[in-house]
PDB file of C-alpha atoms in Angstrom:
ATOM      1  CA  UNK B   1       6.238 -39.094  -9.268  1.00 79.00           C
ATOM      2  CA  UNK B   2       5.810 -39.644 -12.986  1.00 83.00           C
ATOM      3  CA  UNK B   3       9.181 -37.950 -13.669  1.00 87.00           C
ATOM      4  CA  UNK B   4      10.896 -40.206 -11.100  1.00 85.00           C
ATOM      5  CA  UNK B   5       9.224 -43.262 -12.620  1.00 84.00           C
ATOM      6  CA  UNK B   6      10.246 -42.230 -16.143  1.00 87.00           C
ATOM      7  CA  UNK B   7      13.842 -41.644 -15.008  1.00 88.00           C
ATOM      8  CA  UNK B   8      13.972 -45.096 -13.398  1.00 86.00           C
ATOM      9  CA  UNK B   9      14.509 -43.689  -9.899  1.00 89.00           C
ATOM     10  CA  UNK B  10      11.272 -45.332  -8.788  1.00 86.00           C
ATOM     11  CA  UNK B  11      11.333 -48.917  -9.963  1.00 84.00           C
ATOM     12  CA  UNK B  12       7.994 -50.033  -8.596  1.00 80.00           C
ATOM     13  CA  UNK B  13       5.621 -50.128  -5.681  1.00 77.00           C
ATOM     14  CA  UNK B  14       4.624 -52.779  -3.176  1.00 68.00           C
ATOM     15  CA  UNK B  15       2.032 -53.404  -0.521  1.00 64.00           C
ATOM     16  CA  UNK B  16       3.202 -54.196   2.997  1.00 60.00           C
ATOM     17  CA  UNK B  17       0.701 -56.307   4.905  1.00 56.00           C
ATOM     18  CA  UNK B  18       0.973 -55.721   8.625  1.00 52.00           C
ATOM     19  CA  UNK B  19       0.731 -58.746  10.938  1.00 57.00           C
ATOM     20  CA  UNK B  20      -1.372 -61.020   8.795  1.00 64.00           C
ATOM     21  CA  UNK B  21      -0.699 -63.876  11.182  1.00 78.00           C
ATOM     22  CA  UNK B  22       0.998 -67.087  10.205  1.00 90.00           C
ATOM     23  CA  UNK B  23       4.570 -68.111  10.838  1.00 94.00           C
ATOM     24  CA  UNK B  24       7.895 -67.156   9.301  1.00 95.00           C
ATOM     25  CA  UNK B  25      11.424 -68.539   9.373  1.00 97.00           C
ATOM     26  CA  UNK B  26      14.886 -67.815   8.067  1.00 98.00           C
ATOM     27  CA  UNK B  27      16.715 -70.692   6.372  1.00 98.00           C
ATOM     28  CA  UNK B  28      20.477 -70.663   5.987  1.00 98.00           C
ATOM     29  CA  UNK B  29      21.499 -72.905   3.093  1.00 98.00           C
ATOM     30  CA  UNK B  30      24.901 -74.317   2.242  1.00 98.00           C
ATOM     31  CA  UNK B  31      25.154 -75.501  -1.329  1.00 98.00           C
ATOM     32  CA  UNK B  32      27.399 -78.127  -2.889  1.00 97.00           C
ATOM     33  CA  UNK B  33      28.715 -75.482  -5.271  1.00 96.00           C
ATOM     34  CA  UNK B  34      28.052 -71.947  -6.356  1.00 95.00           C
ATOM     35  CA  UNK B  35      26.798 -70.381  -8.415  1.00 95.00           C
ATOM     36  CA  UNK B  36      23.747 -72.637  -8.570  1.00 96.00           C
ATOM     37  CA  UNK B  37      21.093 -70.852 -10.638  1.00 97.00           C
ATOM     38  CA  UNK B  38      18.904 -73.984 -10.809  1.00 97.00           C
ATOM     39  CA  UNK B  39      18.727 -74.172  -7.016  1.00 98.00           C
ATOM     40  CA  UNK B  40      17.990 -70.446  -6.745  1.00 98.00           C
ATOM     41  CA  UNK B  41      15.219 -70.804  -9.338  1.00 98.00           C
ATOM     42  CA  UNK B  42      13.703 -73.798  -7.520  1.00 98.00           C
ATOM     43  CA  UNK B  43      13.774 -71.988  -4.168  1.00 98.00           C
ATOM     44  CA  UNK B  44      12.472 -68.640  -5.417  1.00 98.00           C
ATOM     45  CA  UNK B  45       9.700 -70.383  -7.361  1.00 98.00           C
ATOM     46  CA  UNK B  46       8.093 -71.641  -4.153  1.00 98.00           C
ATOM     47  CA  UNK B  47       5.022 -69.754  -2.935  1.00 96.00           C
ATOM     48  CA  UNK B  48       6.229 -69.778   0.677  1.00 97.00           C
ATOM     49  CA  UNK B  49       9.510 -68.002  -0.167  1.00 97.00           C
ATOM     50  CA  UNK B  50       9.183 -64.300   0.617  1.00 95.00           C
ATOM     51  CA  UNK B  51      12.841 -63.349   0.111  1.00 96.00           C
ATOM     52  CA  UNK B  52      16.030 -65.039  -1.033  1.00 98.00           C
ATOM     53  CA  UNK B  53      19.549 -63.631  -0.817  1.00 98.00           C
ATOM     54  CA  UNK B  54      22.752 -65.021  -2.325  1.00 97.00           C
ATOM     55  CA  UNK B  55      25.592 -64.462   0.149  1.00 97.00           C
ATOM     56  CA  UNK B  56      29.350 -64.716   0.331  1.00 96.00           C
ATOM     57  CA  UNK B  57      30.947 -66.738   3.109  1.00 95.00           C
ATOM     58  CA  UNK B  58      29.921 -70.025   4.723  1.00 95.00           C
ATOM     59  CA  UNK B  59      26.203 -69.520   4.069  1.00 97.00           C
ATOM     60  CA  UNK B  60      25.332 -69.478   0.360  1.00 98.00           C
ATOM     61  CA  UNK B  61      21.621 -68.608   0.474  1.00 98.00           C
ATOM     62  CA  UNK B  62      19.494 -66.887   3.091  1.00 98.00           C
ATOM     63  CA  UNK B  63      15.810 -67.647   2.549  1.00 98.00           C
ATOM     64  CA  UNK B  64      12.824 -66.147   4.346  1.00 97.00           C
ATOM     65  CA  UNK B  65       9.769 -68.408   4.410  1.00 97.00           C
ATOM     66  CA  UNK B  66       6.231 -67.336   5.298  1.00 95.00           C
ATOM     67  CA  UNK B  67       3.348 -69.774   5.760  1.00 95.00           C
ATOM     68  CA  UNK B  68      -0.072 -69.810   7.402  1.00 93.00           C
ATOM     69  CA  UNK B  69       0.956 -72.506   9.879  1.00 94.00           C
ATOM     70  CA  UNK B  70       3.906 -74.540  11.136  1.00 94.00           C
ATOM     71  CA  UNK B  71       2.969 -77.617   9.101  1.00 96.00           C
ATOM     72  CA  UNK B  72       3.087 -75.739   5.787  1.00 96.00           C
ATOM     73  CA  UNK B  73       6.292 -73.956   6.784  1.00 96.00           C
ATOM     74  CA  UNK B  74       7.910 -77.271   7.710  1.00 97.00           C
ATOM     75  CA  UNK B  75       6.765 -78.853   4.427  1.00 97.00           C
ATOM     76  CA  UNK B  76       8.343 -75.981   2.469  1.00 98.00           C
ATOM     77  CA  UNK B  77      11.545 -76.289   4.501  1.00 98.00           C
ATOM     78  CA  UNK B  78      11.647 -80.030   3.787  1.00 98.00           C
ATOM     79  CA  UNK B  79      11.156 -79.465   0.027  1.00 98.00           C
ATOM     80  CA  UNK B  80      14.076 -77.030   0.029  1.00 98.00           C
ATOM     81  CA  UNK B  81      16.294 -79.395   2.041  1.00 98.00           C
ATOM     82  CA  UNK B  82      15.659 -82.171  -0.499  1.00 98.00           C
ATOM     83  CA  UNK B  83      16.709 -80.118  -3.550  1.00 98.00           C
ATOM     84  CA  UNK B  84      19.761 -81.733  -5.149  1.00 98.00           C
ATOM     85  CA  UNK B  85      22.826 -79.665  -4.299  1.00 98.00           C
ATOM     86  CA  UNK B  86      21.533 -78.322  -0.986  1.00 98.00           C
ATOM     87  CA  UNK B  87      24.150 -79.636   1.437  1.00 98.00           C
ATOM     88  CA  UNK B  88      22.864 -78.266   4.762  1.00 97.00           C
ATOM     89  CA  UNK B  89      19.901 -76.277   6.046  1.00 97.00           C
ATOM     90  CA  UNK B  90      19.626 -74.394   9.334  1.00 97.00           C
ATOM     91  CA  UNK B  91      16.209 -73.041  10.307  1.00 97.00           C
ATOM     92  CA  UNK B  92      15.415 -70.200  12.704  1.00 97.00           C
ATOM     93  CA  UNK B  93      11.820 -69.189  13.432  1.00 95.00           C
ATOM     94  CA  UNK B  94      11.168 -65.461  13.327  1.00 94.00           C
ATOM     95  CA  UNK B  95       9.715 -64.392  16.669  1.00 92.00           C
ATOM     96  CA  UNK B  96       9.063 -60.771  15.656  1.00 89.00           C
ATOM     97  CA  UNK B  97      10.266 -58.194  13.201  1.00 86.00           C
ATOM     98  CA  UNK B  98      11.875 -55.312  15.031  1.00 90.00           C
ATOM     99  CA  UNK B  99      12.186 -53.292  11.850  1.00 87.00           C
ATOM    100  CA  UNK B 100      10.489 -53.917   8.533  1.00 78.00           C
ATOM    101  CA  UNK B 101      10.661 -51.447   5.660  1.00 76.00           C
TER     102      UNK B 101
END
């Protein structure tokens, strides 16, 4: 492992917490313009944001939120929707993860 780490093949490690409870959602964001590094920084700086992807096509950002309850998830979603330059937000609750690496 140390040789793979030294060569840069292994870039790090992470812990995967299995079913800790709570609630998760995917947000699809359309932005006024791209690239928008300030919006990406504001979104990724939020504690509830687990993942954020910049996409091509109609959807500019795909954001996965995780929160202990629906109220906190909704508050995070509202904060994102109010960021200047976020034109539209579509929210889909995650019912279950069929595959998670």
